[in-house]
Amino acid sequence: MPETIRAFTRMDQVQAPIIPIIGRMIRQTPGTISLGQGVVHYGPPPQVADAVRAALSRVSTHEYNDGAGIPALVQRIAKKLAAENQIDVSRGSRVMVTAGANMAFMHAVMATTAPGDEVILPTPFYFNHEMAIDMAGCRAVRVPTDDNYQLRVDAIANAVTSRTRAIVTISPNNPSGAVLSESSLRAVNALCRDRGLYHIADEPYEYFTYGAARHVSPGSFADAAGHTISMYSLSKAYGFAGWRIGYAVYPEHLESAMLKSQDTILICPTIAAQEAAAAALDVGRAYCEPFVRDLDSIRHSVVSELQKLGSRATVPTSDGAFYILLRVHSDMAPLALAERLIREHKVAVIPGTAFGMTDGCYFRVAYGALQKETVVQGVGRLVEGLQAILT
Ligand SMILES: Cc1ncc(COP(=O)(O)O)c(C=O)c1O
């Protein structure tokens, strides 16, 4: 590097994304079953291809369009929010289509903070949230959850300072699979209202709940519209991760700030992808319901397999998304253990340190990306691997 170029940048304090690190180890060990990446095993509904083909012949598909999203998609999203999330966007909110929920989060951080501000992240958190906060020159304040990864509202309240600008919740949760209780989400939302903070509610797994667990949108609570930023994604529900479409609902007073961020980073989401998203939303939630039922059955198999670890691990309740955050009773460094699991037992999981779990040896097991037999085989290898390494 030439001497005149400064060595330190804002990126030096941002954690390296874990997925490519684990991905490299997987590539070096052919035959590894990956329980690493948080993706689903299915693609979009077939109607999407027809909509995109039709869109390609329209000149407007190839031009810039509204930063907030093409009107046809924004209208469909507003209808979906009213019908499924009980969020009426005509009451003081705006909708913005983004290149995935990750981008919605980045915009929300840019729009609500100044450098040096604090954003509260209950741990475990989604690593890209912490990375976005760091990139914005803010500080992520980690607040532990309880043994079942449910929010500890008192601890969150105690972490609020004069620099706090927002509290983030993810339900159903990545990486824990916990569906956060409605009462805790209401308490966090009220805390935000009373203390002049934003509640950033990330909800990409809204359809992925099992048994009696129910997803609830904090944006639907009375008086929430003025301080709640809700974000959603088509990546999981519609097998849409590569199309990069998500959306945010946010208070109208943030419109100018949100649009500045969108205009600078993206200008507008890809028009063909927005047409594809509109077609997927027309098919609707029913599309993913059979897949969610299959995931529930996979989840049962994963949990019963993991329970074979007995006293070597704790397997907490997970009734949402497609993750389990396993606690292994070991003093080993989680990344070193993850590497041995790949190299010696050909199974990949993600170390909990990436999600802010630094008080023990945690691993996220993701079971959405593979067929049931492969997941069960992978979890079998995980159990055998841990038994072998930890003896
Ligand atoms: C909690 C959470 N938020 C956001 C995202 C990113 O979603 P998108 O693909 O819409 O950017 C993910 C993806 O795994 C996630 O788990």
PDB file of N, CA and C in Angstrom, residues 186-235:
ATOM      1  N   ARG A 186     -44.698  -5.052  22.964  1.00  0.00           N
ATOM      2  CA  ARG A 186     -45.501  -3.878  23.355  1.00  0.00           C
ATOM      3  C   ARG A 186     -44.731  -3.017  24.352  1.00  0.00           C
ATOM      4  N   ALA A 187     -44.039  -3.675  25.277  1.00  0.00           N
ATOM      5  CA  ALA A 187     -43.298  -2.912  26.290  1.00  0.00           C
ATOM      6  C   ALA A 187     -42.155  -2.123  25.645  1.00  0.00           C
ATOM      7  N   VAL A 188     -41.455  -2.757  24.691  1.00  0.00           N
ATOM      8  CA  VAL A 188     -40.353  -2.051  24.009  1.00  0.00           C
ATOM      9  C   VAL A 188     -40.916  -0.888  23.191  1.00  0.00           C
ATOM     10  N   ASN A 189     -42.036  -1.134  22.523  1.00  0.00           N
ATOM     11  CA  ASN A 189     -42.619  -0.072  21.699  1.00  0.00           C
ATOM     12  C   ASN A 189     -43.056   1.113  22.567  1.00  0.00           C
ATOM     13  N   ALA A 190     -43.641   0.806  23.736  1.00  0.00           N
ATOM     14  CA  ALA A 190     -44.074   1.883  24.649  1.00  0.00           C
ATOM     15  C   ALA A 190     -42.862   2.621  25.216  1.00  0.00           C
ATOM     16  N   LEU A 191     -41.804   1.850  25.518  1.00  0.00           N
ATOM     17  CA  LEU A 191     -40.567   2.465  26.019  1.00  0.00           C
ATOM     18  C   LEU A 191     -40.029   3.461  24.979  1.00  0.00           C
ATOM     19  N   CYS A 192     -40.027   3.034  23.731  1.00  0.00           N
ATOM     20  CA  CYS A 192     -39.544   3.915  22.659  1.00  0.00           C
ATOM     21  C   CYS A 192     -40.409   5.177  22.575  1.00  0.00           C
ATOM     22  N   ARG A 193     -41.720   4.984  22.623  1.00  0.00           N
ATOM     23  CA  ARG A 193     -42.626   6.144  22.564  1.00  0.00           C
ATOM     24  C   ARG A 193     -42.337   7.101  23.731  1.00  0.00           C
ATOM     25  N   ASP A 194     -42.211   6.547  24.931  1.00  0.00           N
ATOM     26  CA  ASP A 194     -42.058   7.393  26.121  1.00  0.00           C
ATOM     27  C   ASP A 194     -40.696   8.079  26.178  1.00  0.00           C
ATOM     28  N   ARG A 195     -39.660   7.430  25.618  1.00  0.00           N
ATOM     29  CA  ARG A 195     -38.305   7.996  25.733  1.00  0.00           C
ATOM     30  C   ARG A 195     -37.848   8.686  24.452  1.00  0.00           C
ATOM     31  N   GLY A 196     -38.744   8.833  23.476  1.00  0.00           N
ATOM     32  CA  GLY A 196     -38.384   9.538  22.234  1.00  0.00           C
ATOM     33  C   GLY A 196     -37.398   8.755  21.377  1.00  0.00           C
ATOM     34  N   LEU A 197     -37.594   7.442  21.288  1.00  0.00           N
ATOM     35  CA  LEU A 197     -36.698   6.581  20.497  1.00  0.00           C
ATOM     36  C   LEU A 197     -37.486   5.940  19.357  1.00  0.00           C
ATOM     37  N   TYR A 198     -36.770   5.408  18.394  1.00  0.00           N
ATOM     38  CA  TYR A 198     -37.417   4.630  17.341  1.00  0.00           C
ATOM     39  C   TYR A 198     -37.365   3.150  17.708  1.00  0.00           C
ATOM     40  N   HIS A 199     -38.444   2.465  17.380  1.00  0.00           N
ATOM     41  CA  HIS A 199     -38.461   1.001  17.488  1.00  0.00           C
ATOM     42  C   HIS A 199     -38.285   0.470  16.070  1.00  0.00           C
ATOM     43  N   ILE A 200     -37.139  -0.152  15.819  1.00  0.00           N
ATOM     44  CA  ILE A 200     -36.895  -0.751  14.500  1.00  0.00           C
ATOM     45  C   ILE A 200     -37.251  -2.233  14.604  1.00  0.00           C
ATOM     46  N   ALA A 201     -38.320  -2.616  13.919  1.00  0.00           N
ATOM     47  CA  ALA A 201     -38.827  -3.992  14.010  1.00  0.00           C
ATOM     48  C   ALA A 201     -38.529  -4.704  12.696  1.00  0.00           C
ATOM     49  N   ASP A 202     -37.590  -5.657  12.744  1.00  0.00           N
ATOM     50  CA  ASP A 202     -37.188  -6.391  11.539  1.00  0.00           C
ATOM     51  C   ASP A 202     -37.995  -7.694  11.500  1.00  0.00           C
ATOM     52  N   GLU A 203     -38.780  -7.880  10.426  1.00  0.00           N
ATOM     53  CA  GLU A 203     -39.752  -8.983  10.420  1.00  0.00           C
ATOM     54  C   GLU A 203     -39.689  -9.850   9.155  1.00  0.00           C
ATOM     55  N   PRO A 204     -38.482 -10.216   8.696  1.00  0.00           N
ATOM     56  CA  PRO A 204     -38.429 -10.992   7.446  1.00  0.00           C
ATOM     57  C   PRO A 204     -38.970 -12.418   7.569  1.00  0.00           C
ATOM     58  N   TYR A 205     -39.129 -12.900   8.815  1.00  0.00           N
ATOM     59  CA  TYR A 205     -39.618 -14.273   9.009  1.00  0.00           C
ATOM     60  C   TYR A 205     -41.074 -14.274   9.488  1.00  0.00           C
ATOM     61  N   GLU A 206     -41.818 -13.245   9.157  1.00  0.00           N
ATOM     62  CA  GLU A 206     -43.175 -13.100   9.710  1.00  0.00           C
ATOM     63  C   GLU A 206     -44.048 -14.333   9.467  1.00  0.00           C
ATOM     64  N   TYR A 207     -43.842 -15.041   8.358  1.00  0.00           N
ATOM     65  CA  TYR A 207     -44.696 -16.199   8.064  1.00  0.00           C
ATOM     66  C   TYR A 207     -44.183 -17.494   8.697  1.00  0.00           C
ATOM     67  N   PHE A 208     -42.981 -17.449   9.246  1.00  0.00           N
ATOM     68  CA  PHE A 208     -42.321 -18.679   9.707  1.00  0.00           C
ATOM     69  C   PHE A 208     -42.499 -18.863  11.215  1.00  0.00           C
ATOM     70  N   THR A 209     -43.706 -19.278  11.600  1.00  0.00           N
ATOM     71  CA  THR A 209     -43.961 -19.581  13.014  1.00  0.00           C
ATOM     72  C   THR A 209     -44.572 -20.977  13.094  1.00  0.00           C
ATOM     73  N   TYR A 210     -44.351 -21.639  14.233  1.00  0.00           N
ATOM     74  CA  TYR A 210     -44.761 -23.037  14.387  1.00  0.00           C
ATOM     75  C   TYR A 210     -45.567 -23.222  15.664  1.00  0.00           C
ATOM     76  N   GLY A 211     -46.410 -24.247  15.658  1.00  0.00           N
ATOM     77  CA  GLY A 211     -47.197 -24.550  16.852  1.00  0.00           C
ATOM     78  C   GLY A 211     -48.079 -23.362  17.208  1.00  0.00           C
ATOM     79  N   ALA A 212     -48.085 -23.027  18.486  1.00  0.00           N
ATOM     80  CA  ALA A 212     -48.972 -21.955  18.955  1.00  0.00           C
ATOM     81  C   ALA A 212     -48.351 -20.558  18.784  1.00  0.00           C
ATOM     82  N   ALA A 213     -47.104 -20.506  18.364  1.00  0.00           N
ATOM     83  CA  ALA A 213     -46.423 -19.195  18.269  1.00  0.00           C
ATOM     84  C   ALA A 213     -47.086 -18.330  17.191  1.00  0.00           C
ATOM     85  N   ARG A 214     -47.225 -17.044  17.475  1.00  0.00           N
ATOM     86  CA  ARG A 214     -47.837 -16.111  16.525  1.00  0.00           C
ATOM     87  C   ARG A 214     -46.934 -14.902  16.348  1.00  0.00           C
ATOM     88  N   HIS A 215     -46.812 -14.467  15.096  1.00  0.00           N
ATOM     89  CA  HIS A 215     -46.044 -13.258  14.826  1.00  0.00           C
ATOM     90  C   HIS A 215     -46.932 -12.032  15.018  1.00  0.00           C
ATOM     91  N   VAL A 216     -46.388 -10.977  15.602  1.00  0.00           N
ATOM     92  CA  VAL A 216     -47.146  -9.735  15.716  1.00  0.00           C
ATOM     93  C   VAL A 216     -46.249  -8.588  15.268  1.00  0.00           C
ATOM     94  N   SER A 217     -46.846  -7.617  14.569  1.00  0.00           N
ATOM     95  CA  SER A 217     -46.076  -6.473  14.066  1.00  0.00           C
ATOM     96  C   SER A 217     -46.198  -5.304  15.030  1.00  0.00           C
ATOM     97  N   PRO A 218     -45.086  -4.858  15.631  1.00  0.00           N
ATOM     98  CA  PRO A 218     -45.153  -3.700  16.524  1.00  0.00           C
ATOM     99  C   PRO A 218     -45.753  -2.460  15.845  1.00  0.00           C
ATOM    100  N   GLY A 219     -45.619  -2.361  14.533  1.00  0.00           N
ATOM    101  CA  GLY A 219     -46.183  -1.213  13.821  1.00  0.00           C
ATOM    102  C   GLY A 219     -47.701  -1.153  13.910  1.00  0.00           C
ATOM    103  N   SER A 220     -48.337  -2.247  14.347  1.00  0.00           N
ATOM    104  CA  SER A 220     -49.801  -2.259  14.453  1.00  0.00           C
ATOM    105  C   SER A 220     -50.281  -1.751  15.809  1.00  0.00           C
ATOM    106  N   PHE A 221     -49.381  -1.567  16.773  1.00  0.00           N
ATOM    107  CA  PHE A 221     -49.823  -1.144  18.107  1.00  0.00           C
ATOM    108  C   PHE A 221     -50.345   0.294  18.057  1.00  0.00           C
ATOM    109  N   ALA A 222     -51.284   0.590  18.927  1.00  0.00           N
ATOM    110  CA  ALA A 222     -51.845   1.952  18.963  1.00  0.00           C
ATOM    111  C   ALA A 222     -50.710   2.949  19.204  1.00  0.00           C
ATOM    112  N   ASP A 223     -50.728   4.067  18.519  1.00  0.00           N
ATOM    113  CA  ASP A 223     -49.715   5.132  18.664  1.00  0.00           C
ATOM    114  C   ASP A 223     -48.330   4.747  18.165  1.00  0.00           C
ATOM    115  N   ALA A 224     -48.191   3.616  17.464  1.00  0.00           N
ATOM    116  CA  ALA A 224     -46.839   3.181  17.062  1.00  0.00           C
ATOM    117  C   ALA A 224     -46.330   3.909  15.823  1.00  0.00           C
ATOM    118  N   ALA A 225     -47.253   4.420  14.991  1.00  0.00           N
ATOM    119  CA  ALA A 225     -46.853   4.894  13.661  1.00  0.00           C
ATOM    120  C   ALA A 225     -45.774   5.978  13.703  1.00  0.00           C
ATOM    121  N   GLY A 226     -45.789   6.814  14.722  1.00  0.00           N
ATOM    122  CA  GLY A 226     -44.861   7.948  14.763  1.00  0.00           C
ATOM    123  C   GLY A 226     -43.438   7.592  15.145  1.00  0.00           C
ATOM    124  N   HIS A 227     -43.225   6.382  15.694  1.00  0.00           N
ATOM    125  CA  HIS A 227     -41.865   6.054  16.140  1.00  0.00           C
ATOM    126  C   HIS A 227     -41.437   4.628  15.778  1.00  0.00           C
ATOM    127  N   THR A 228     -42.198   3.969  14.888  1.00  0.00           N
ATOM    128  CA  THR A 228     -41.879   2.573  14.574  1.00  0.00           C
ATOM    129  C   THR A 228     -41.479   2.434  13.107  1.00  0.00           C
ATOM    130  N   ILE A 229     -40.373   1.770  12.890  1.00  0.00           N
ATOM    131  CA  ILE A 229     -39.911   1.484  11.528  1.00  0.00           C
ATOM    132  C   ILE A 229     -39.939  -0.038  11.385  1.00  0.00           C
ATOM    133  N   SER A 230     -40.818  -0.516  10.508  1.00  0.00           N
ATOM    134  CA  SER A 230     -40.984  -1.966  10.347  1.00  0.00           C
ATOM    135  C   SER A 230     -40.348  -2.357   9.029  1.00  0.00           C
ATOM    136  N   MET A 231     -39.680  -3.523   9.009  1.00  0.00           N
ATOM    137  CA  MET A 231     -39.087  -3.946   7.747  1.00  0.00           C
ATOM    138  C   MET A 231     -39.372  -5.408   7.438  1.00  0.00           C
ATOM    139  N   TYR A 232     -39.545  -5.644   6.158  1.00  0.00           N
ATOM    140  CA  TYR A 232     -39.984  -6.951   5.662  1.00  0.00           C
ATOM    141  C   TYR A 232     -39.134  -7.340   4.463  1.00  0.00           C
ATOM    142  N   SER A 233     -39.253  -8.606   4.082  1.00  0.00           N
ATOM    143  CA  SER A 233     -38.413  -9.099   2.993  1.00  0.00           C
ATOM    144  C   SER A 233     -39.160 -10.160   2.210  1.00  0.00           C
ATOM    145  N   LEU A 234     -38.900 -10.210   0.904  1.00  0.00           N
ATOM    146  CA  LEU A 234     -39.446 -11.328   0.128  1.00  0.00           C
ATOM    147  C   LEU A 234     -38.452 -12.488   0.063  1.00  0.00           C
ATOM    148  N   SER A 235     -37.238 -12.262   0.577  1.00  0.00           N
ATOM    149  CA  SER A 235     -36.146 -13.240   0.404  1.00  0.00           C
ATOM    150  C   SER A 235     -36.521 -14.627   0.882  1.00  0.00           C
TER     151      SER A 235
END
